[in-house]
Coordinates of C-alpha atoms in Angstrom, one line a residue:
M1 CA 101.9 116.2 96.7
N2 CA 104.8 118.5 97.0
R3 CA 105.5 120.9 94.3
R4 CA 105.5 124.6 93.4
K5 CA 101.9 125.1 92.8
A6 CA 102.4 128.7 91.7
A7 CA 104.3 127.3 88.7
I8 CA 101.1 127.3 86.7
A9 CA 101.1 125.3 83.5
A10 CA 103.0 127.9 81.6
A11 CA 102.8 129.2 78.1
G12 CA 105.8 127.9 76.2
T13 CA 107.2 127.0 72.8
I14 CA 106.0 123.4 72.4
A15 CA 108.4 121.4 70.3
A16 CA 107.4 118.0 68.9
G17 CA 109.4 115.0 69.8
A18 CA 109.2 111.5 71.3
L19 CA 111.1 110.4 74.3
T20 CA 113.8 107.9 73.5
A21 CA 116.5 108.7 76.1
G22 CA 116.9 105.9 78.6
L23 CA 115.1 103.3 76.5
I24 CA 117.1 100.0 76.1
S25 CA 116.4 96.4 75.2
V26 CA 117.3 93.3 77.2
P27 CA 116.9 89.6 76.6
S28 CA 113.8 87.9 77.9
A29 CA 114.0 85.6 80.9
V30 CA 111.7 83.2 82.7
A31 CA 111.0 84.5 86.2
E32 CA 109.9 82.8 89.4
D33 CA 106.7 83.8 91.1
S34 CA 107.7 86.3 93.8
S35 CA 104.8 88.6 94.4
G36 CA 101.8 88.7 96.7
P37 CA 98.4 87.0 96.2
Q38 CA 96.6 90.0 94.8
A39 CA 99.4 90.6 92.3
R40 CA 99.4 86.9 91.3
S41 CA 95.7 86.8 90.7
G42 CA 95.8 90.0 88.7
K43 CA 92.8 91.2 90.6
H44 CA 93.8 94.8 90.5
A45 CA 96.8 95.2 88.2
G46 CA 95.7 92.8 85.4
A47 CA 97.2 89.4 84.9
A48 CA 99.7 90.6 82.3
E49 CA 101.1 93.3 84.6
A50 CA 101.3 90.8 87.5
R51 CA 103.3 88.4 85.4
G52 CA 105.4 91.2 84.1
V53 CA 106.4 92.5 87.5
R54 CA 107.4 89.0 88.6
K55 CA 109.6 88.6 85.6
A56 CA 111.2 92.0 86.0
A57 CA 111.8 91.4 89.7
A58 CA 113.4 88.0 89.1
R59 CA 115.7 89.5 86.4
A60 CA 116.6 92.4 88.8
A61 CA 117.4 90.0 91.6
R62 CA 119.8 88.1 89.4
A63 CA 121.4 91.3 88.0
G64 CA 121.7 93.2 91.2
I65 CA 123.0 96.8 91.1
D66 CA 126.5 97.7 90.0
W67 CA 127.3 100.4 92.5
K68 CA 129.8 103.0 91.5
D69 CA 130.8 106.6 92.3
C70 CA 128.0 108.9 91.3
P71 CA 128.4 111.0 88.2
A72 CA 129.9 114.4 89.1
D73 CA 127.1 116.4 87.5
W74 CA 124.4 114.7 89.6
G75 CA 125.4 116.8 92.6
I76 CA 125.5 113.8 95.0
R77 CA 127.8 114.2 98.0
D78 CA 130.8 111.9 98.7
G79 CA 129.9 108.8 100.7
V80 CA 127.0 107.9 98.4
Q81 CA 127.1 105.4 95.5
C82 CA 124.9 105.3 92.4
G83 CA 123.6 102.7 90.1
W84 CA 120.8 101.6 87.8
V85 CA 117.8 99.3 87.9
T86 CA 116.2 98.2 84.6
V87 CA 112.4 97.9 84.5
P88 CA 109.8 97.4 81.7
L89 CA 108.4 100.4 80.0
D90 CA 105.1 98.6 80.1
Y91 CA 104.7 95.8 82.6
A92 CA 102.1 94.1 80.4
K93 CA 105.0 93.7 77.9
P94 CA 108.0 92.7 80.1
N95 CA 110.1 91.6 77.2
G96 CA 109.6 94.8 75.3
K97 CA 111.3 98.1 75.8
K98 CA 113.0 98.9 79.1
I99 CA 113.9 102.1 81.0
R100 CA 116.6 102.5 83.6
L101 CA 115.9 104.0 87.0
A102 CA 118.6 105.9 88.8
V103 CA 119.2 104.7 92.3
D104 CA 121.8 105.6 95.0
R105 CA 122.7 104.5 98.5
A106 CA 124.8 105.1 101.6
R107 CA 125.9 102.1 103.5
S108 CA 124.6 101.4 107.0
T109 CA 127.0 102.4 109.9
G110 CA 126.5 99.5 112.3
G111 CA 128.3 96.7 110.5
T112 CA 127.1 93.4 109.3
A113 CA 125.8 92.3 112.7
K114 CA 123.3 95.2 112.9
R115 CA 122.3 95.5 109.3
Q116 CA 118.6 94.8 108.5
G117 CA 118.5 95.7 104.9
S118 CA 117.8 98.8 102.8
L119 CA 115.5 101.7 103.6
V120 CA 114.0 103.0 100.4
Y121 CA 112.7 106.5 100.2
N122 CA 110.3 108.5 98.1
P123 CA 109.9 112.3 98.9
G124 CA 106.6 112.9 97.1
G125 CA 105.5 115.0 94.2
P126 CA 104.6 113.2 92.0
G127 CA 107.8 114.2 90.4
G128 CA 110.2 114.4 93.3
S129 CA 113.7 112.9 93.3
G130 CA 114.7 110.8 96.3
L131 CA 118.4 110.8 95.4
Y132 CA 119.3 113.2 98.2
F133 CA 118.0 111.0 101.0
P134 CA 121.1 108.7 101.4
A135 CA 123.2 111.8 102.3
R136 CA 121.6 111.8 105.7
I137 CA 124.1 109.1 106.6
P138 CA 127.4 110.8 105.6
D139 CA 125.9 114.1 106.8
K140 CA 125.4 112.4 110.2
N141 CA 121.8 113.6 110.5
P142 CA 121.1 113.2 114.2
L143 CA 117.4 112.2 113.8
W144 CA 118.4 109.3 111.5
A145 CA 121.6 108.2 113.2
K146 CA 120.0 105.2 114.9
A147 CA 118.2 104.0 111.8
A148 CA 121.5 104.4 109.9
T149 CA 123.1 101.7 112.1
A150 CA 120.7 99.1 110.7
Y151 CA 119.8 100.2 107.1
D152 CA 121.5 101.3 103.9
F153 CA 119.6 104.4 102.9
V154 CA 118.4 104.2 99.3
G155 CA 117.0 106.9 97.1
F156 CA 115.8 106.8 93.5
D157 CA 114.4 108.8 90.7
P158 CA 111.0 107.4 89.8
R159 CA 110.2 106.7 86.2
G160 CA 110.1 110.0 84.2
V161 CA 112.0 111.9 86.9
G162 CA 115.5 113.3 86.8
H163 CA 117.8 110.7 85.4
S164 CA 115.2 108.0 85.0
A165 CA 114.0 108.5 81.4
P166 CA 112.9 112.1 82.1
V167 CA 109.8 113.5 80.5
S168 CA 109.0 117.0 79.5
C169 CA 105.9 119.0 78.5
A170 CA 107.4 122.4 77.5
D171 CA 110.7 124.0 76.8
P172 CA 112.1 124.6 80.3
Q173 CA 113.5 128.0 79.6
E174 CA 110.2 129.2 78.2
W175 CA 108.2 127.5 81.0
V176 CA 110.0 129.3 83.8
K177 CA 109.8 132.8 82.3
A178 CA 108.1 135.4 84.5
P179 CA 106.0 137.2 85.3
K180 CA 103.1 134.8 84.6
A181 CA 99.4 135.9 84.6
D182 CA 97.8 136.3 88.0
P183 CA 96.2 132.9 88.7
V184 CA 93.1 134.7 90.3
P185 CA 91.0 135.6 87.3
D186 CA 89.4 139.0 87.0
S187 CA 87.1 138.1 84.0
E188 CA 85.9 135.3 81.8
A189 CA 88.6 136.2 79.4
D190 CA 91.3 135.5 82.0
K191 CA 89.7 132.1 82.6
R192 CA 89.7 131.4 78.8
A193 CA 93.4 132.4 78.6
Q194 CA 94.4 130.0 81.4
R195 CA 92.4 127.2 79.9
K196 CA 94.2 127.7 76.6
L197 CA 97.5 127.5 78.3
A198 CA 96.5 124.3 80.0
K199 CA 95.5 122.7 76.7
E200 CA 98.8 123.8 75.1
Y201 CA 100.6 122.3 78.1
A202 CA 98.7 119.0 77.9
D203 CA 99.3 118.7 74.2
G204 CA 103.0 119.5 74.8
C205 CA 103.2 116.5 77.2
Q206 CA 102.0 114.2 74.5
E207 CA 104.3 115.7 71.9
R208 CA 107.4 115.8 74.0
S209 CA 107.1 112.7 76.2
G210 CA 105.9 110.1 73.7
E211 CA 105.5 106.5 74.6
L212 CA 106.5 106.9 78.3
L213 CA 103.7 109.4 79.0
P214 CA 100.8 106.8 79.3
Q215 CA 103.1 104.6 81.5
L216 CA 103.5 107.2 84.2
T217 CA 101.1 106.0 86.8
T218 CA 101.3 105.3 90.6
P219 CA 100.7 101.5 90.1
N220 CA 103.7 101.4 87.7
A221 CA 105.8 103.4 90.2
A222 CA 104.8 100.8 92.9
R223 CA 105.8 98.0 90.5
D224 CA 109.1 99.7 89.9
L225 CA 109.6 99.9 93.7
D226 CA 109.2 96.1 93.9
V227 CA 111.8 95.6 91.2
I228 CA 114.2 98.0 93.1
R229 CA 113.6 95.9 96.2
A230 CA 114.5 92.7 94.3
A231 CA 117.6 94.4 92.8
L232 CA 118.8 95.4 96.3
G233 CA 118.6 91.8 97.3
D234 CA 115.9 92.4 99.9
K235 CA 113.2 89.7 100.3
K236 CA 110.9 92.3 101.7
L237 CA 110.7 96.1 101.4
N238 CA 111.6 98.7 104.0
Y239 CA 110.1 101.9 102.8
L240 CA 109.7 105.6 103.9
G241 CA 107.2 107.6 101.9
V242 CA 106.4 111.2 102.4
S243 CA 103.4 113.1 100.9
Y244 CA 102.7 111.6 97.5
G245 CA 105.2 108.9 98.5
T246 CA 102.5 107.7 101.0
Y247 CA 100.1 107.0 98.1
M248 CA 102.9 105.2 96.3
G249 CA 103.3 103.1 99.5
A250 CA 99.6 102.5 99.8
V251 CA 99.3 101.2 96.2
Y252 CA 102.4 99.1 96.9
A253 CA 100.7 97.7 100.0
E254 CA 97.6 96.8 97.8
L255 CA 99.6 95.2 95.1
F256 CA 102.3 93.5 97.2
P257 CA 100.9 93.1 100.7
R258 CA 103.2 90.2 101.6
H259 CA 106.3 92.1 100.6
I260 CA 106.3 94.7 103.4
R261 CA 108.8 94.4 106.2
R262 CA 108.7 98.0 107.4
M263 CA 106.7 100.8 105.9
I264 CA 106.3 104.4 107.2
T265 CA 103.9 106.8 105.6
D266 CA 104.5 110.5 106.6
S267 CA 102.0 113.2 105.7
I268 CA 99.4 111.1 104.0
V269 CA 97.5 111.5 100.8
N270 CA 93.8 110.5 101.1
P271 CA 93.7 107.2 99.1
S272 CA 89.9 107.1 98.6
R273 CA 88.9 106.4 95.0
R274 CA 86.5 109.2 95.4
K275 CA 89.2 111.6 96.4
I276 CA 92.0 110.7 93.9
W277 CA 92.9 113.2 92.5
Y278 CA 90.4 116.0 91.9
D279 CA 88.9 116.1 95.3
V280 CA 92.3 115.7 97.0
N281 CA 93.3 119.0 95.4
L282 CA 90.1 120.7 96.4
D283 CA 90.7 119.6 100.0
Q284 CA 94.1 121.2 99.8
D285 CA 92.6 124.6 99.1
V286 CA 90.8 124.5 102.4
A287 CA 93.8 123.2 104.4
F288 CA 96.2 125.7 102.9
Q289 CA 94.0 128.6 103.9
T290 CA 93.9 127.2 107.5
R291 CA 97.7 126.9 107.7
W292 CA 98.1 130.3 106.0
N293 CA 96.0 131.8 108.8
D294 CA 98.2 130.0 111.3
W295 CA 101.3 131.7 109.8
K296 CA 99.6 135.1 109.7
K297 CA 98.9 134.8 113.4
W298 CA 102.6 134.0 114.1
V299 CA 103.8 136.9 112.0
A300 CA 101.5 139.3 113.9
E301 CA 102.8 137.9 117.2
H302 CA 106.3 138.9 116.1
D303 CA 105.4 142.3 114.7
D304 CA 108.2 143.8 116.8
V305 CA 110.6 141.8 114.6
Y306 CA 109.0 142.0 111.2
G307 CA 106.7 145.1 111.2
I308 CA 104.2 143.6 108.8
G309 CA 101.1 143.8 110.9
S310 CA 100.1 143.5 114.6
T311 CA 97.1 141.4 113.9
P312 CA 96.3 138.6 111.4
E313 CA 93.8 140.9 109.7
K314 CA 96.5 143.5 109.2
V315 CA 98.9 140.9 107.9
E316 CA 96.2 139.8 105.4
A317 CA 95.7 143.4 104.4
A318 CA 99.4 143.8 103.8
W319 CA 99.4 140.6 101.7
R320 CA 96.6 141.8 99.5
K321 CA 98.4 145.1 99.0
L322 CA 101.6 143.3 98.1
R323 CA 99.7 141.2 95.5
A324 CA 98.0 144.3 94.0
T325 CA 101.3 146.1 93.8
A326 CA 103.0 143.2 92.1
K327 CA 100.1 142.7 89.7
K328 CA 100.3 146.4 88.6
H329 CA 104.1 146.6 88.6
P330 CA 105.9 143.3 88.9
I331 CA 108.7 143.6 91.4
G332 CA 112.0 143.7 89.6
G333 CA 110.0 143.2 86.5
K334 CA 109.7 139.5 87.2
V335 CA 107.7 138.9 90.4
G336 CA 104.0 139.2 90.0
P337 CA 101.2 137.5 91.9
A338 CA 102.0 134.0 90.6
E339 CA 105.6 134.3 91.6
L340 CA 104.7 135.8 95.0
L341 CA 102.6 132.7 95.6
G342 CA 105.6 130.5 94.7
V343 CA 107.5 132.2 97.6
F344 CA 104.7 132.5 100.2
Q345 CA 103.2 129.1 99.8
S346 CA 106.3 127.6 101.4
A347 CA 105.2 129.0 104.7
P348 CA 102.0 127.0 104.9
Y349 CA 104.0 124.0 103.7
Y350 CA 106.8 124.0 106.2
D351 CA 107.4 125.6 109.6
S352 CA 111.1 125.9 108.7
A353 CA 110.1 128.5 106.0
W354 CA 108.1 130.7 108.4
A355 CA 111.0 133.0 109.4
R356 CA 112.5 133.0 105.9
V357 CA 109.3 134.2 104.2
A358 CA 108.5 136.8 106.9
S359 CA 112.1 138.2 106.8
V360 CA 112.0 138.5 103.0
W361 CA 108.7 140.3 103.2
S362 CA 109.9 142.6 106.0
A363 CA 113.0 143.5 104.0
Y364 CA 110.7 144.5 101.1
L365 CA 108.6 146.7 103.3
N366 CA 111.8 148.4 104.5
G367 CA 112.9 149.2 101.0
D368 CA 115.0 146.2 100.1
E369 CA 113.4 144.4 97.2
Q370 CA 116.3 142.2 96.3
P371 CA 115.6 139.3 98.7
L372 CA 112.0 139.0 97.3
I373 CA 113.3 139.2 93.8
D374 CA 115.9 136.5 94.5
A375 CA 113.3 134.3 96.1
G376 CA 110.6 134.7 93.4
A377 CA 112.1 135.5 90.1
P378 CA 113.5 132.7 87.8
D379 CA 117.2 132.4 87.3
M380 CA 117.4 132.1 83.5
S381 CA 121.1 131.2 83.8
D382 CA 120.3 128.1 85.8
V383 CA 119.5 125.9 82.8
A384 CA 119.9 122.6 84.7
G385 CA 117.7 123.8 87.6
N386 CA 115.0 125.1 85.2
K387 CA 115.1 121.8 83.4
A388 CA 114.6 119.9 86.7
S389 CA 111.7 122.2 87.7
E390 CA 109.9 121.7 84.4
N391 CA 110.5 118.0 84.6
G392 CA 109.1 117.8 88.1
N393 CA 106.0 119.6 87.0
A394 CA 105.6 117.4 83.9
V395 CA 105.7 114.2 86.0
Y396 CA 103.3 115.7 88.5
N397 CA 100.7 116.3 85.8
A398 CA 101.3 113.0 84.0
V399 CA 100.9 110.8 87.1
E400 CA 97.9 112.6 88.5
C401 CA 96.2 113.0 85.2
N402 CA 96.8 109.3 84.3
D403 CA 95.9 107.9 87.6
A404 CA 92.2 108.9 87.7
K405 CA 89.4 110.3 85.6
W406 CA 89.1 114.0 86.1
P407 CA 86.0 116.2 85.3
S408 CA 86.1 117.2 81.7
R409 CA 83.4 119.9 81.8
W410 CA 84.7 123.4 82.5
R411 CA 81.4 124.1 84.2
T412 CA 82.4 121.7 87.0
W413 CA 85.8 123.3 87.6
D414 CA 84.4 126.8 87.4
R415 CA 81.7 126.1 89.9
D416 CA 83.9 124.3 92.4
N417 CA 86.8 126.7 92.3
T418 CA 84.6 129.9 92.3
R419 CA 82.8 128.5 95.4
L420 CA 86.0 127.6 97.2
H421 CA 87.8 130.8 96.3
A422 CA 85.2 132.9 98.1
K423 CA 86.2 131.4 101.5
Y424 CA 89.7 130.0 100.8
P425 CA 91.4 132.4 98.4
F426 CA 95.0 131.8 99.2
L427 CA 95.6 128.8 96.8
T428 CA 92.4 127.9 95.1
W429 CA 92.7 129.3 91.6
A430 CA 96.4 128.6 91.4
N431 CA 95.7 125.0 92.3
A432 CA 93.0 124.8 89.7
W433 CA 95.2 126.0 86.9
M434 CA 98.0 123.7 88.0
N435 CA 95.7 120.7 87.6
Y436 CA 93.5 121.9 84.7
P437 CA 95.6 120.0 82.1
C438 CA 94.0 116.9 83.5
A439 CA 90.6 118.2 82.2
V440 CA 92.0 118.1 78.6
W441 CA 94.4 115.2 79.0
P442 CA 95.3 113.5 75.7
V443 CA 95.9 110.0 76.9
K444 CA 93.9 107.4 78.8
Q445 CA 92.9 108.1 82.4
H446 CA 92.5 105.1 84.7
R447 CA 90.4 104.2 87.7
P448 CA 92.4 104.3 90.9
L449 CA 93.0 101.1 92.9
E450 CA 90.7 100.4 95.8
I451 CA 93.2 100.4 98.8
R452 CA 92.1 97.8 101.4
A453 CA 94.9 95.5 102.4
K454 CA 96.2 93.4 105.3
T455 CA 100.0 93.8 105.1
S456 CA 102.6 91.3 106.2
Y457 CA 103.7 93.8 108.9
P458 CA 101.9 96.8 110.4
V459 CA 102.4 100.1 108.6
L460 CA 103.4 103.0 110.8
M461 CA 101.7 106.3 109.9
V462 CA 102.6 109.8 110.9
Q463 CA 100.3 112.8 110.4
A464 CA 100.0 116.4 111.6
T465 CA 96.5 117.7 112.2
R466 CA 97.0 121.0 110.4
D467 CA 99.0 119.8 107.5
A468 CA 98.2 121.9 104.4
A469 CA 99.5 119.8 101.6
T470 CA 98.0 116.5 102.9
P471 CA 95.1 117.3 105.1
Y472 CA 94.7 115.1 108.3
P473 CA 91.6 113.2 107.2
G474 CA 93.8 111.5 104.6
G475 CA 95.8 109.9 107.3
V476 CA 92.7 108.7 109.1
E477 CA 91.4 107.2 105.8
L478 CA 94.5 105.3 105.0
H479 CA 94.7 104.0 108.6
K480 CA 91.2 102.5 108.2
R481 CA 92.1 100.9 104.9
L482 CA 95.4 99.2 106.0
K483 CA 94.5 96.6 108.6
G484 CA 96.8 96.5 111.6
S485 CA 98.4 99.9 110.9
R486 CA 99.2 102.4 113.7
L487 CA 98.7 106.1 113.4
I488 CA 100.8 108.7 115.2
T489 CA 99.0 112.1 115.3
E490 CA 101.0 115.3 115.9
K491 CA 98.2 117.4 117.3
G492 CA 98.1 121.2 116.7
A493 CA 101.0 121.1 114.3
G494 CA 100.9 121.6 110.5
S495 CA 104.3 121.1 109.0
H496 CA 104.8 118.7 106.1
G497 CA 107.2 115.7 106.3
I498 CA 107.3 115.5 110.1
T499 CA 109.5 112.5 110.5
N500 CA 112.5 114.8 109.8
L501 CA 111.5 117.3 112.5
K502 CA 112.7 117.1 116.2
N503 CA 109.8 115.7 118.2
P504 CA 110.9 112.9 120.5
C505 CA 107.4 111.5 120.8
I506 CA 107.6 110.8 117.0
N507 CA 111.3 110.3 116.6
E508 CA 111.6 107.6 119.3
R509 CA 108.7 105.6 117.9
V510 CA 110.1 105.8 114.3
D511 CA 113.4 104.4 115.6
A512 CA 111.7 101.7 117.6
Y513 CA 109.7 100.6 114.6
L514 CA 112.7 100.5 112.3
L515 CA 115.1 98.9 114.7
Q516 CA 113.0 96.6 116.8
G517 CA 109.8 96.4 114.7
T518 CA 107.7 97.6 117.6
V519 CA 104.5 99.6 117.5
D520 CA 102.3 100.9 120.2
R521 CA 99.3 98.8 121.2
K522 CA 97.0 101.7 120.3
D523 CA 97.3 104.8 118.1
V524 CA 99.3 107.7 119.7
T525 CA 98.8 111.4 119.9
C526 CA 101.9 113.6 120.3
A527 CA 102.2 117.2 121.3
P528 CA 103.4 119.5 118.5
H529 CA 107.1 120.2 117.8
A530 CA 108.5 123.5 118.8
T531 CA 107.1 126.7 117.2
P532 CA 109.7 128.4 115.0
E533 CA 111.6 131.3 116.4
P534 CA 111.6 134.7 114.5
V535 CA 114.7 135.6 112.6
K536 CA 114.8 139.1 111.0
S537 CA 117.8 138.8 108.6
P538 CA 116.8 137.2 105.3
A539 CA 120.2 135.7 104.9
K540 CA 120.2 134.1 108.4
A541 CA 116.6 133.0 108.0
A542 CA 117.4 131.4 104.7
A543 CA 120.4 129.6 106.1
K544 CA 118.4 128.3 109.0
A545 CA 115.6 127.1 106.7
E546 CA 118.1 125.4 104.4
A547 CA 119.7 123.6 107.4
A548 CA 116.3 122.4 108.5
A549 CA 115.0 121.5 105.0
V550 CA 114.1 118.0 104.0
P551 CA 114.0 116.9 100.3
T552 CA 110.3 116.6 100.0
M553 CA 109.5 119.4 97.6
V554 CA 109.8 119.3 93.9
P555 CA 112.2 122.2 92.9

């Protein structure tokens, strides 16, 4: 569930219009039965959807993927090829309208003798693009060099995202404008204003995204994943899912338990029906506060570098002062409390951001506002980037709002978030407004799948105990629900997306699983990866963070 939570559902000019881009028609075809027993029976998905995905997968297997050089404006580096996979808009109507999903790949490095298939990646969100994953091969990423000998690395834009029939809920240029209102309300009037914005945003989703909006669900994303598998020519799926990508993987495991060859879930969403999605987000509020406190302690330990505060309490006091200052006089006219949160929340998300955020803050305290303005203010000239950001936010809301029934009574939201904010103030109200469109959502909300599957091969799970975005109990819960799975716990660590961090205890087991198919006889606990080193210069800290970054956050 990676995204910029501080990008609260923004006020914007809502233009009417239905989504038509990317919709095509193809002839019908008779398909062979190629899915697992639960999909065949229609127990969870419905018989029509089960038949539809079998038809679509058979068609995709026959068509394959026409790999070509990637379009120049996609920003994909050399050494990666791009293509398209066609899927039904509605799996209950497989011969009806279709959408095309953008996919890309980098070929394995070990030759035909070592190749084991494709490794398909989803970075999370909902709303994240996986198209940057294959670059780990031509970039010679050392953590993935061994896996690259055996697998083509494959990324894709899920339905609604990026190049895959993208959806929208607001005019992107209006949506990114700043400063936005402080997400922490001072009055009932503030709450009414935020609720009004959320209703306008939800209505905008229906007006701007048309017939695709109701079809943006995790089960449909999992069905798309199986069609991609078939188009790649793989009999079974090799998959790496991070954050929300773990829930996509869990739903895939429930719908297609016999189609799994290798599956890694990294930083795991709690798949309990009771948790998806309202309670998952409430749990985040607690976990983000915990990890925020970890970061404050680290900043205080390096007060000789940053000069922010010599104790966590002093760092917290400095943070509250910064928020109050930005609320009264937005920094650079653009960076208020909401924009500050967009900058500072990356520290609880990722260890790689610790030094960058601290250095930007330190520069501000020493009289240089520009790094903080650059980090927090929107770039109105970046039209493409703003469009991608709004699109990611739209898909996030669409999928989570469609997947499950959310409380519709404001009294429930007000009670829960007021209570949580009293003890966990860092993210609570911003998270509430991010999700409040789901309380007034204009299309049907579904009941989540019950995830309890025995897969054709053990699923390997990786989870840090102090992860803010996907709290540790979620990993334990999925582990209980997928029979035969193995859980690697990184104890005392809290970064998100840890398979791309250097920790031999984890890295070596991931390689062994992908290359030899081996898992430990029992679950494993690993010591934490190295604690970040302080870097005072904002430019150097930013460069270091960029070098360490993994594509798991929605822009």
